[in-house]
XYZ file of C-alpha atoms in Angstrom:
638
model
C 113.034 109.400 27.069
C 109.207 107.852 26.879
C 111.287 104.527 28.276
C 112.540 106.304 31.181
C 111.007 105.889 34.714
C 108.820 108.960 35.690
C 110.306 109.024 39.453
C 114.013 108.225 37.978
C 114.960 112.542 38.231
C 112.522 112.570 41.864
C 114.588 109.746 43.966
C 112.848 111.460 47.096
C 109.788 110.309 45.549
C 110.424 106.372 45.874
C 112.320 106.819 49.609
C 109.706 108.861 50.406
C 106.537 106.192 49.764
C 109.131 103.497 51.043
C 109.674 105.386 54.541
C 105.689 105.673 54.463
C 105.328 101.897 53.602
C 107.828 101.150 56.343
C 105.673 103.422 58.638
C 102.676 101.480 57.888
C 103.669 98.271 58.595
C 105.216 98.903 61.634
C 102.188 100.813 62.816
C 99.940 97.808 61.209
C 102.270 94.756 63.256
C 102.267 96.768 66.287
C 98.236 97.119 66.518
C 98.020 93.578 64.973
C 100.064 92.179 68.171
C 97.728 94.873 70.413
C 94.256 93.663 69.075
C 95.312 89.342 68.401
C 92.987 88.863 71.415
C 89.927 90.155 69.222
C 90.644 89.676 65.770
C 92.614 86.130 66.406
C 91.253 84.764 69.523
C 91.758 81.155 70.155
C 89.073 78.325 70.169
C 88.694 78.347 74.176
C 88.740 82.323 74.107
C 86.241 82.628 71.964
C 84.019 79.576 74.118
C 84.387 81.148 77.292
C 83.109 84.598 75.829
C 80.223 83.063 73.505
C 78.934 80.961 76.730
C 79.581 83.604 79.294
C 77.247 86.417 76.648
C 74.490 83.853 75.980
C 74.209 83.504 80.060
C 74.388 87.069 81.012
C 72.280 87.605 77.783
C 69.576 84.323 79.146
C 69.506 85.499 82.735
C 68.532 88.977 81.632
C 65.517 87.884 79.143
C 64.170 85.192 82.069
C 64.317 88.131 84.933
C 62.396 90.532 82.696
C 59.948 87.665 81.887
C 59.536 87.218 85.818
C 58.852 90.979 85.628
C 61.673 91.923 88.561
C 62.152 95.170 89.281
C 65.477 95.401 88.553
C 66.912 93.008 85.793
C 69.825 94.405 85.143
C 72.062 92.715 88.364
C 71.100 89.129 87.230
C 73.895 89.047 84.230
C 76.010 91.067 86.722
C 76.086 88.115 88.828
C 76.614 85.711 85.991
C 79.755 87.841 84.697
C 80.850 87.708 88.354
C 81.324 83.883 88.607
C 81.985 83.597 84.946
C 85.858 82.062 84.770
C 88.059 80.327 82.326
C 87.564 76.595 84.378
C 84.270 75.291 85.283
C 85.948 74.821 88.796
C 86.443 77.888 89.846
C 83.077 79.022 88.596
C 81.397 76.628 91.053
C 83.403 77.350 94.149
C 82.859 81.107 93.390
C 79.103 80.323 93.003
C 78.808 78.399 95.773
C 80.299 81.106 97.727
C 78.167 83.810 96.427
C 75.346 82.186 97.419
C 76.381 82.090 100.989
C 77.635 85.292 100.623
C 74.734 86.443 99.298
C 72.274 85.054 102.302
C 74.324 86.514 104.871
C 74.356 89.841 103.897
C 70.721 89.756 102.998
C 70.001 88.783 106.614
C 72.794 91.477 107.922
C 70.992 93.900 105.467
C 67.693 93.444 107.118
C 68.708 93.711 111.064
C 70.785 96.915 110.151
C 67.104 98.666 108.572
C 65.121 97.103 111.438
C 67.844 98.565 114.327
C 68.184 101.764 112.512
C 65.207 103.368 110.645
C 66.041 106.852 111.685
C 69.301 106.908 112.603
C 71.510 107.613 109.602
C 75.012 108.383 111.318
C 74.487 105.363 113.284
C 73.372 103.423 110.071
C 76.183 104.286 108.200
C 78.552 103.959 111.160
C 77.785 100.142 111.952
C 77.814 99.679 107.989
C 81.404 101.049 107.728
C 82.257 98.614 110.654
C 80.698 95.621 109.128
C 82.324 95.808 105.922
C 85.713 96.982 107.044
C 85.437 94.120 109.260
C 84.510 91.396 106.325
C 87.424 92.770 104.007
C 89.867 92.453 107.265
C 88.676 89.027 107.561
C 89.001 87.892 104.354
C 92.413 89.002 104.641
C 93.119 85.563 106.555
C 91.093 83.087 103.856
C 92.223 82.093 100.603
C 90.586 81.282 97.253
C 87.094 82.205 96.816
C 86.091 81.846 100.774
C 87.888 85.598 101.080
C 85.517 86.463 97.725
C 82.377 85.309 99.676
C 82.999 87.135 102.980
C 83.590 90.687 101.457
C 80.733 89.300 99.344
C 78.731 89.653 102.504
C 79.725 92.889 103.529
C 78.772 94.530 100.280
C 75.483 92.752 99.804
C 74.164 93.732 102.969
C 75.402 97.545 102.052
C 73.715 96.960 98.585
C 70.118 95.489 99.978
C 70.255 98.201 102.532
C 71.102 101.553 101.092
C 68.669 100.019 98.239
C 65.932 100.047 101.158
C 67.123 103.092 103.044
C 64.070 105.212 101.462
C 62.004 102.556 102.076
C 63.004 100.754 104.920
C 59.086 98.557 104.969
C 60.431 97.003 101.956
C 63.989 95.897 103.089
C 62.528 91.715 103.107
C 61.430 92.218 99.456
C 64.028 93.921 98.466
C 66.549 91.290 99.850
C 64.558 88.868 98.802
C 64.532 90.315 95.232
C 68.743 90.340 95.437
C 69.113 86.996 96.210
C 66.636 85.601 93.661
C 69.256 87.672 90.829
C 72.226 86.299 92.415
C 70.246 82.430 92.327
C 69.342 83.146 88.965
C 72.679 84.096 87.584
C 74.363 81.392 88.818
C 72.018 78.691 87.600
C 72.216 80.416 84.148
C 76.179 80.227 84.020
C 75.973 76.598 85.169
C 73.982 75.635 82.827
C 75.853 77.061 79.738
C 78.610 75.468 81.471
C 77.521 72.122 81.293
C 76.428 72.886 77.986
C 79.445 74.330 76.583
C 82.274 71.883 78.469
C 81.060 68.025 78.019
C 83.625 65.147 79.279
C 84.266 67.788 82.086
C 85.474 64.871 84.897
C 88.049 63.283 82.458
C 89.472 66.326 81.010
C 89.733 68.174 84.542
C 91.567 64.651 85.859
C 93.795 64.695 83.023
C 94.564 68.242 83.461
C 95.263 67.965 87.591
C 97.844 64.933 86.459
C 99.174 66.841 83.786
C 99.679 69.919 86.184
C 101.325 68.111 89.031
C 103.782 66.238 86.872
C 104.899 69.448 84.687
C 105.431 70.976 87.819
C 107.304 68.025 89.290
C 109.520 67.816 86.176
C 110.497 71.393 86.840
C 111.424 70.924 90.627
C 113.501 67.601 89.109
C 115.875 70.121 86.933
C 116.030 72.722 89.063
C 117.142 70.176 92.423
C 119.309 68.364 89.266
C 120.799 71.726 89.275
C 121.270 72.553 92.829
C 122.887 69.570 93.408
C 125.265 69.650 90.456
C 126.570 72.999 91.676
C 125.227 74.943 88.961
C 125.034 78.615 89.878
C 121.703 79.747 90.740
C 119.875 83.142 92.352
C 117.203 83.010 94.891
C 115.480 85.243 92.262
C 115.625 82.519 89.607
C 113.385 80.097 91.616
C 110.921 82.897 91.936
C 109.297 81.938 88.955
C 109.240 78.261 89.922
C 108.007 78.827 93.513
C 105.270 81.033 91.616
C 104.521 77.838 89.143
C 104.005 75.686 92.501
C 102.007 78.557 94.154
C 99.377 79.016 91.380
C 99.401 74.702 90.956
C 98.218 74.714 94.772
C 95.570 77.669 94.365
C 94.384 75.405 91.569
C 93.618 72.161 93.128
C 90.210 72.915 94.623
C 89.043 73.903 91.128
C 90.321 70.578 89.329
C 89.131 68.614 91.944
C 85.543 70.425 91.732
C 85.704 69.414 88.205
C 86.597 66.217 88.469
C 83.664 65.158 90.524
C 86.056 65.212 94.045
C 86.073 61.803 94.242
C 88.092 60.313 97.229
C 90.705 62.378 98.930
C 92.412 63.549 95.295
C 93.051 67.715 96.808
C 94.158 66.027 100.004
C 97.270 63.943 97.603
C 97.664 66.871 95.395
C 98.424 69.333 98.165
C 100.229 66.338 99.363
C 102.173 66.124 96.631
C 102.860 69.905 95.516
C 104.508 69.670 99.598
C 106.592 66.942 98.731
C 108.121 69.252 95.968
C 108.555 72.530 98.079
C 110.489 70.050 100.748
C 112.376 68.437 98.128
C 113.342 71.825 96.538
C 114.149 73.425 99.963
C 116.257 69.865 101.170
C 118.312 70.466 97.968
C 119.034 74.226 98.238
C 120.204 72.836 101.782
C 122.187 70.680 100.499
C 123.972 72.984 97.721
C 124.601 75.124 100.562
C 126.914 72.832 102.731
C 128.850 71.752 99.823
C 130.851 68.749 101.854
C 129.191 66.097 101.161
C 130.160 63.383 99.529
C 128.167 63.249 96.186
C 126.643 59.593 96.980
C 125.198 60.883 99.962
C 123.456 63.525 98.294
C 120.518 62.118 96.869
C 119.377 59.482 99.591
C 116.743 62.391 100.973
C 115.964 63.549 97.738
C 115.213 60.087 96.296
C 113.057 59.049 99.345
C 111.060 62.700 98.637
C 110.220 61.471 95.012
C 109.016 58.191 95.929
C 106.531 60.356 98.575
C 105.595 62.705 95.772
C 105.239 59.478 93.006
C 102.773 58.227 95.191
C 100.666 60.689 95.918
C 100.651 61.294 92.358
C 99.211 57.775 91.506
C 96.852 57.953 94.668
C 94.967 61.144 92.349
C 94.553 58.737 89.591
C 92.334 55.821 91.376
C 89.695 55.879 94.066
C 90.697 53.400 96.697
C 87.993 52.436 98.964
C 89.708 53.029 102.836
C 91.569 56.163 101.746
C 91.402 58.267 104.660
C 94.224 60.208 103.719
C 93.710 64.068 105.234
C 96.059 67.267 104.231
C 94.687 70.092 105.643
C 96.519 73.656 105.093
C 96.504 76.743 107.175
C 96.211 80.488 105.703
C 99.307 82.302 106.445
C 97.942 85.145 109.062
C 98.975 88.742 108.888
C 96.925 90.949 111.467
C 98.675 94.194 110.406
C 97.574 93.469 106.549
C 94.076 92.575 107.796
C 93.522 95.749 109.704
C 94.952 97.605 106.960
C 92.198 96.502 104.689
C 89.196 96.700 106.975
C 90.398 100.639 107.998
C 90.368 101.337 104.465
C 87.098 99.681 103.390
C 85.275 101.829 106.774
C 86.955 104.532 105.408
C 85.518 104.977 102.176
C 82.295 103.981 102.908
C 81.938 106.928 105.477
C 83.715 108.833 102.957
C 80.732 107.902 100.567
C 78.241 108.459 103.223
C 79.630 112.498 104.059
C 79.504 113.275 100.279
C 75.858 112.081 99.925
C 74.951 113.818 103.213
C 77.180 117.181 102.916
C 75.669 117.436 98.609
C 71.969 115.793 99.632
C 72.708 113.966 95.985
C 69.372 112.217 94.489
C 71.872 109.202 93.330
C 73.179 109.102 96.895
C 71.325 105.501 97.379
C 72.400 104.574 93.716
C 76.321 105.967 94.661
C 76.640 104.115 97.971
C 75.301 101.063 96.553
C 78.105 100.555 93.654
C 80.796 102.119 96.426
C 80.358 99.327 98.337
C 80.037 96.719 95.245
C 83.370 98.665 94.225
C 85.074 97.630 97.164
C 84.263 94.362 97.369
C 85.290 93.491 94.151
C 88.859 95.254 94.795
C 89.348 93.942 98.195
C 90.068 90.212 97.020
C 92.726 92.097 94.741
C 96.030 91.308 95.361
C 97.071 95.039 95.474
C 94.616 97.233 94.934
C 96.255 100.392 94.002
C 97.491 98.627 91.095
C 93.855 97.271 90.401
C 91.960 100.222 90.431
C 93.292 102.296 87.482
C 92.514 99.605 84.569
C 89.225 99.064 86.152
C 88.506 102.771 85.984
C 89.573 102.977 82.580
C 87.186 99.487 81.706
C 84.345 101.845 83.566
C 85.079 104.500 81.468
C 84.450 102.496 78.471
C 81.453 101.182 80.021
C 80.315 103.979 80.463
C 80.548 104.858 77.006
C 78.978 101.691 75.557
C 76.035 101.883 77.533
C 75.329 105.631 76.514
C 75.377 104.539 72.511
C 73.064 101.648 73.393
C 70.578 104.298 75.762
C 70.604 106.891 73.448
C 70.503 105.281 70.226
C 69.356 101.159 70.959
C 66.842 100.680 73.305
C 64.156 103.500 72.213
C 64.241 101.152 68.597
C 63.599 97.952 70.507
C 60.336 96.665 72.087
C 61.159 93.413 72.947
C 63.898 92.264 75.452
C 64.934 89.363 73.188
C 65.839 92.123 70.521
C 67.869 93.697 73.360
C 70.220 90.765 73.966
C 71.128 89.791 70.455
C 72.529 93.484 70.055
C 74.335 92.930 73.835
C 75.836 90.111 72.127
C 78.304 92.087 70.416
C 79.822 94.179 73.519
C 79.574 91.235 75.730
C 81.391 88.834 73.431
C 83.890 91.329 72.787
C 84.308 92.352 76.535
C 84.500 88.210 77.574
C 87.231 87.776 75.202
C 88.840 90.757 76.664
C 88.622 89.315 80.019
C 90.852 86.282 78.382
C 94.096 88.499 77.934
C 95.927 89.515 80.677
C 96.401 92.980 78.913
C 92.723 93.952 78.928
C 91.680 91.568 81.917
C 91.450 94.776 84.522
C 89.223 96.744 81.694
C 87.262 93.750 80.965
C 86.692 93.093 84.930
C 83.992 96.265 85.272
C 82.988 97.035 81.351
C 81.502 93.237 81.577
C 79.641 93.818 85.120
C 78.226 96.963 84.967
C 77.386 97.291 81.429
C 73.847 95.953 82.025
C 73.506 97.923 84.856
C 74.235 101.399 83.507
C 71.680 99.976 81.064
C 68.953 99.925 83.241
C 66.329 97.237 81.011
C 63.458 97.641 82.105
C 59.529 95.982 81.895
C 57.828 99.192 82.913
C 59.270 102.134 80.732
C 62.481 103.138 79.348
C 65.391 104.422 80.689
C 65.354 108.089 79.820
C 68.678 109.840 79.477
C 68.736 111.818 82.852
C 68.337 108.389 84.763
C 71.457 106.861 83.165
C 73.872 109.885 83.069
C 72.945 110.221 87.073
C 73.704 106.205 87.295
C 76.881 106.774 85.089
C 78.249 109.321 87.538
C 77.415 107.611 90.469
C 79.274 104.689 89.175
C 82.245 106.837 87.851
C 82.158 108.427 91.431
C 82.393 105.220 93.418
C 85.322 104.116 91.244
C 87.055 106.836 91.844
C 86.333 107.416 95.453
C 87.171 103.592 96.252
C 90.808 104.153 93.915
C 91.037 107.317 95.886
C 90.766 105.759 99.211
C 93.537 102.995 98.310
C 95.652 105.463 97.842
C 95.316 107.543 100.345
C 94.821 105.972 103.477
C 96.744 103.320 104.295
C 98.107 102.574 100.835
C 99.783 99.456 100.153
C 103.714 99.892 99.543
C 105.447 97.064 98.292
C 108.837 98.281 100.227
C 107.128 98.687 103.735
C 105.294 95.056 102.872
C 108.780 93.252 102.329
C 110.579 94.918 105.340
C 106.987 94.026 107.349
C 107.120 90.475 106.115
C 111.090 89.998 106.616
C 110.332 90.847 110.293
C 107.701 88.573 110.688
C 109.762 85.721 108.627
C 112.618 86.323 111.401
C 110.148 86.215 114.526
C 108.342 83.119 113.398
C 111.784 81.236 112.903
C 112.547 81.342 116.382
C 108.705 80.766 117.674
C 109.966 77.268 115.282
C 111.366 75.756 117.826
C 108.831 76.488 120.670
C 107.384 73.115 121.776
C 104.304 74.449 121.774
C 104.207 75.445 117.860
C 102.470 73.590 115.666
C 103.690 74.768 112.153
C 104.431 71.712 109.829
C 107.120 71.648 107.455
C 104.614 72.810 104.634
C 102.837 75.484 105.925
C 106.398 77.475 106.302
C 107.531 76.077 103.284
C 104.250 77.491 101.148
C 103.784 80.548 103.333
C 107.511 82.068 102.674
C 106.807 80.938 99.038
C 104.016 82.676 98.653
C 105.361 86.089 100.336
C 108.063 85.690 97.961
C 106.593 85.302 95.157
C 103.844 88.065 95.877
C 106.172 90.805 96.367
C 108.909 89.535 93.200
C 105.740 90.409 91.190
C 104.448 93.538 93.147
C 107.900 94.970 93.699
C 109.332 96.111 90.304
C 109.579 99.316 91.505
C 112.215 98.366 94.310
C 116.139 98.317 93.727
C 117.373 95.047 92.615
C 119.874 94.940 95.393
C 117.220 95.150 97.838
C 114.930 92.636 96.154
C 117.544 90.071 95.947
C 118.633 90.848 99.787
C 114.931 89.754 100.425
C 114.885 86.763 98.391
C 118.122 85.661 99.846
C 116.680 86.137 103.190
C 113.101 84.625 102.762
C 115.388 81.344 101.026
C 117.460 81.357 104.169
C 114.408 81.098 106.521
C 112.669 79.030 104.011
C 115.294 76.102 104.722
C 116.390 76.812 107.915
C 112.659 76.813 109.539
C 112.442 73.286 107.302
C 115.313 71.669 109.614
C 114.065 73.546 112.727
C 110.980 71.931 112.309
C 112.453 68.593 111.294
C 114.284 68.884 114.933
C 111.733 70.337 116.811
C 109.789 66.863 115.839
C 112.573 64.335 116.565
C 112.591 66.315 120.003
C 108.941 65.444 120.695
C 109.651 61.949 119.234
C 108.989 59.421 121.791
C 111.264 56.458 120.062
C 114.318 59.138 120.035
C 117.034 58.189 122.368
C 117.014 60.400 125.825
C 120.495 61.719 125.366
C 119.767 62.838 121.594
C 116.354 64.573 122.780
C 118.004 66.230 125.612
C 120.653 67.511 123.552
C 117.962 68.490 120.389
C 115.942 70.552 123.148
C 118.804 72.250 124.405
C 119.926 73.607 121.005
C 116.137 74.769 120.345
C 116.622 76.666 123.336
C 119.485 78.482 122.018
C 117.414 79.231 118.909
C 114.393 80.511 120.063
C 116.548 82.848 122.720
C 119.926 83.606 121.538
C 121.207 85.124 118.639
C 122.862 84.358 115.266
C 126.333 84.056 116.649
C 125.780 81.960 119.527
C 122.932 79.456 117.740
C 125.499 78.731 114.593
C 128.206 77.696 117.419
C 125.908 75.823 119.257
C 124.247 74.078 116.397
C 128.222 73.226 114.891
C 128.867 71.866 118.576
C 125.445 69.644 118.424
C 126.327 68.274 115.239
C 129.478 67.297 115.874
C 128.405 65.383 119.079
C 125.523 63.823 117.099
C 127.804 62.508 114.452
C 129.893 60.278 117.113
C 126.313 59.565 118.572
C 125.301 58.488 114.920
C 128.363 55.898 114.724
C 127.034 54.107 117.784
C 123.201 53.882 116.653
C 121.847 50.721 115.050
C 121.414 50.456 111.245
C 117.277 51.415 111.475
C 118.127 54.876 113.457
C 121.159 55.899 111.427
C 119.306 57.243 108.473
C 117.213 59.269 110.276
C 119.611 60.598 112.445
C 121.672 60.964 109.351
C 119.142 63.480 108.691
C 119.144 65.496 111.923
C 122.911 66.239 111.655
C 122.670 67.029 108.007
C 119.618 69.931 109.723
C 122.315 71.062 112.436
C 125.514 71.122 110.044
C 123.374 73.267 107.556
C 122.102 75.520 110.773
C 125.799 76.040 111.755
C 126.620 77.615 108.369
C 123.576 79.693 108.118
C 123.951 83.494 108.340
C 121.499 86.238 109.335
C 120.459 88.118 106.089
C 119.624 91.910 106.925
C 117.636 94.101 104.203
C 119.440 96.789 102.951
């Protein structure tokens, strides 16, 4: 019996502490996955957040040692233009800056036109910033970023001055020098942190543009193999073209912008949408012999393989230019200036209606709010992490009010112990998981702070500041969701529409789209809304992709028409005959345009027989465009 196992007569014993065990390690790998970002971060992860924390942390000590007023929004700015590439750090700094200047000046006329007229003041504020976020609707990058940059720094220098409107030129003048020195700080760590910065960001714009040229190789491979494919499916590869083109200002930043290297990237990433678009065209026929099939094609990688090499080398009397246009949508633009105006009149009735002490504080970080969600791709969505992130802010910043700063007496003391939040909040801001937290615990952490040369910052100060900024988080998510909220459903019937009008404008002589800029713009709304629209039936998401696909290569041969039209070395007869089928499609409907087009084509191709040797191949071309436009088919959303 003394030999026997103890648990051997209790078998619920052992389950028991297995089922626990179990329990554990399931609850321990599910947190492990949750928390790799922090307790497992990679090398670059943790570089980005050690250099971004030692520049907030540097910009803070020199601004208290220059004894401004209000330290606290230097390391704001540096957390602001803090990214993952050193190329997008100095286009959004370079931005800022202008940004920055602008509003200071805006900020100044607005106190010196209205000292005592705060309905007016407000009003004219409202406007000005509704209209920077509606403008920035039509830029791209970080030129949008620096307009409603503008807007909100003029609302920030003057609701800062509004109780002391003698002192607006000081205290503009006392913005910009933060904003100045926050950028200088982050450049600086920059340089510090990233050495060989030309060659690696050269290497990495080749190594981008071929990866994404290998995956436009399969997927045309594909399409013209007759492999089965979904407009759905090349979502994700139109998305991998979409970000490669947001990215080549940044690499080419970094790499010094020698030469015209953006101008044969964007080059380049047009040859692929082109080649990709010729080849869903040419899946779509399906009657052509297969040697024909890849003459196009082949003469579209040759294009793209040179503007590939032209990025590698400088050569002196390169004047190469490819300039792109923003894709405009004036209902969107309105949209977002109506509900910017909105909610800073909102902001400006609470103060007035409660007669809040914070009101200045509230109306300042309402418009910061704002701006910093406005340049979100959809705001709605936006809002909620960064309300949680200012939640935890919040919370931070109490322990370190309450608890830190009335033990320290030196601001050097104070940024070693910010190390910890701010290294923690930078890695953060490196998963996507945690990115929307990250986005306002990293800005406004210093801020709720309040460091300060003159005295500390007593308990009542912060918990007003803390509620002010909790209020203009909410208000601002409030107002996106309330007045004129952004529906993904309404957006893709909106942009179907204007896909549908614009292909007919396509044949206008008078319009000037090139192949590209339909080619990138339809991309883009495609791929926005695929990631936006989860929400939406399938049936009605694929309805939309076939559609956008359908005027994606159709508008390619309109275009490619519309230009042989205009073509002086065309033959007469074939121009005639080109302009009287773009008639048809700019003015009748589906019915009438695919009979016309099947009747063009089929007069073309005896024309084609006749032509000499040097035409055929391009005219080759043009009926391949009119045979494709004869089996094309209006797609309606369901």
């Amino acid at each position: 019996m003394n030999n026997m196992d103890p648990d051997a007569g209790v078998p619920g014993h052992r389950c028991g502490g297995m089922l626990l065990l179990a329990a554990w390690q399931t609850f321990s790998a599910h947190w492990a996955g949750k928390l790799k970002w922090l307790v497992a971060p990679s090398c670059g992860d943790v570089a980005f957040a050690v250099r971004s924390a030692f520049a907030a942390g540097l910009s803070l000590v020199i601004a208290m040692a220059m004894e401004l007023d209000s330290p606290q929004w230097a390391p704001l700015t540096v957390w602001v233009v803090a990214q993952s590439s050193r190329g997008e750090s100095l286009s959004k700094a370079r931005w800022r800056i202008a940004g920055t200047i602008l509003g200071c000046c805006v900020a100044v006329g607005l106190i010196a036109a209205f000292p005592q007229s705060p309905a007016l003041f407000f009003g004219v504020l409202a406007c000005w910033i509704g209209l920077c976020c509606g403008m920035a609707t039509f830029l791209e990058g970080y030129k949008a970023y620096g307009l409603v940059l503008t807007g909100f720094t003029s609302a920030i220098v003057a609701t800062g001055a509004i109780m002391q409107p003698d002192q607006v030129f000081d205290i503009a003048m006392a913005r910009g020098t933060y904003i100045v020195l926050g950028v200088v700080c982050e450049a600086l760590l920059a340089l510090l942190f990233m050495p060989g910065l030309q060659a690696h960001a050269r290497v990495r714009l080749i190594t981008r543009l071929e990866s994404v040229q290998a995956l436009v190789r399969n997927r045309v491979t594909c399409l013209v193999e007759g492999h089965p494919t979904t407009e759905l499916d090349q979502s994700p590869l139109l998305g991998e073209l979409t970000a490669a083109g947001s990215r080549i200002e940044y690499d080419a930043l970094e790499a010094g912008g020698y030469g015209h290297m953006a101008d044969h990237a964007r080059a380049a990433l047009a040859g692929l949408l082109v080649m990709l678009a010729r080849a869903e065209g040419l899946a779509t026929l399906k009657l052509l012999p297969a040697s024909k099939v890849p003459t196009s094609i082949r003469k579209d990688e040759r294009s793209i393989d040179e503007h590939v090499q032209a990025c590698l080398t400088h050569r002196r009397g390169d004047h190469f230019r490819f300039r792109i246009r923003s894709r405009r949508h004036t209902l969107e633009a309105v949209e977002n200036g109506v509900r910017a105006c909105a909610g800073i009149l909102v902001g400006w009735l609470l103060w007035e209606v409660t007669a809040w002490p914070a009101g200045p504080t509230f109306m300042s970080l309402l418009a910061l709010v704002y701006g910093l969600l406005a340049t979100r791709e959809n705001p709605v969505v936006a809002s909620a992490p960064f309300f949680r992130g200012a939640v935890w802010c919040v919370l931070a910043a109490g322990i370190y009010v309450t608890l830190v700063l009335p033990a320290l007496s030196t601001p050097e003391l104070l940024v070693i112990l910010l190390m910890v939040p701010m290294v923690i909040g930078g890695l953060a801001a490196r998963n996507p998981a945690t990115a929307g937290y990250a986005f306002s615990f990293n800005m406004f952490l210093p801020v709720l702070m309040g460091p300060n040369n003159q005295g500390r910052y007593d308990e009542v100060s912060f918990l007003n500041t803390a509620l002010a900024f909790l209020g203009a988080v909410l208000v601002a998510g409030w107002t996106y969701r309330t007045v004129l909220p952004f529906r993904p459903d309404s957006h893709m019937q909106r942009t179907a529409r204007w896909t549908s009008r614009q292909l007919r404008e396509l044949a206008s002589a008078n319009n000037r789209v090139s192949v590209y800029q339909w080619l990138s713009g339809n991309a883009d709304s495609l791929v926005r809304i695929v990631r936006n629209a989860q929400g939406i039936a399938l049936p009605q998401r694929k309805a939309f992709a076939r559609q956008q696909f359908s005027g994606m290569v159709s508008g390619m041969h309109v275009i490619l028409l519309r230009e042989l039209a205009l073509a002086p070395d065309t033959p007469r007869n074939v121009q005639q005959a080109f302009r009287a089928f773009l008639r048809h499609w700019e003015q009748d409907d589906g019915v009438v345009v695919t009979r016309q087009a099947a009747i063009t084509a089929r007069w073309l191709d005896r024309q084609v027989a006749q032509m000499p040797p040097q035409q055929q191949e391009i005219f080759e071309h043009a009926l391949l465009s009119l045979q494709l436009l004869a089996c094309a088919q209006p797609m309606e959303l369901p």
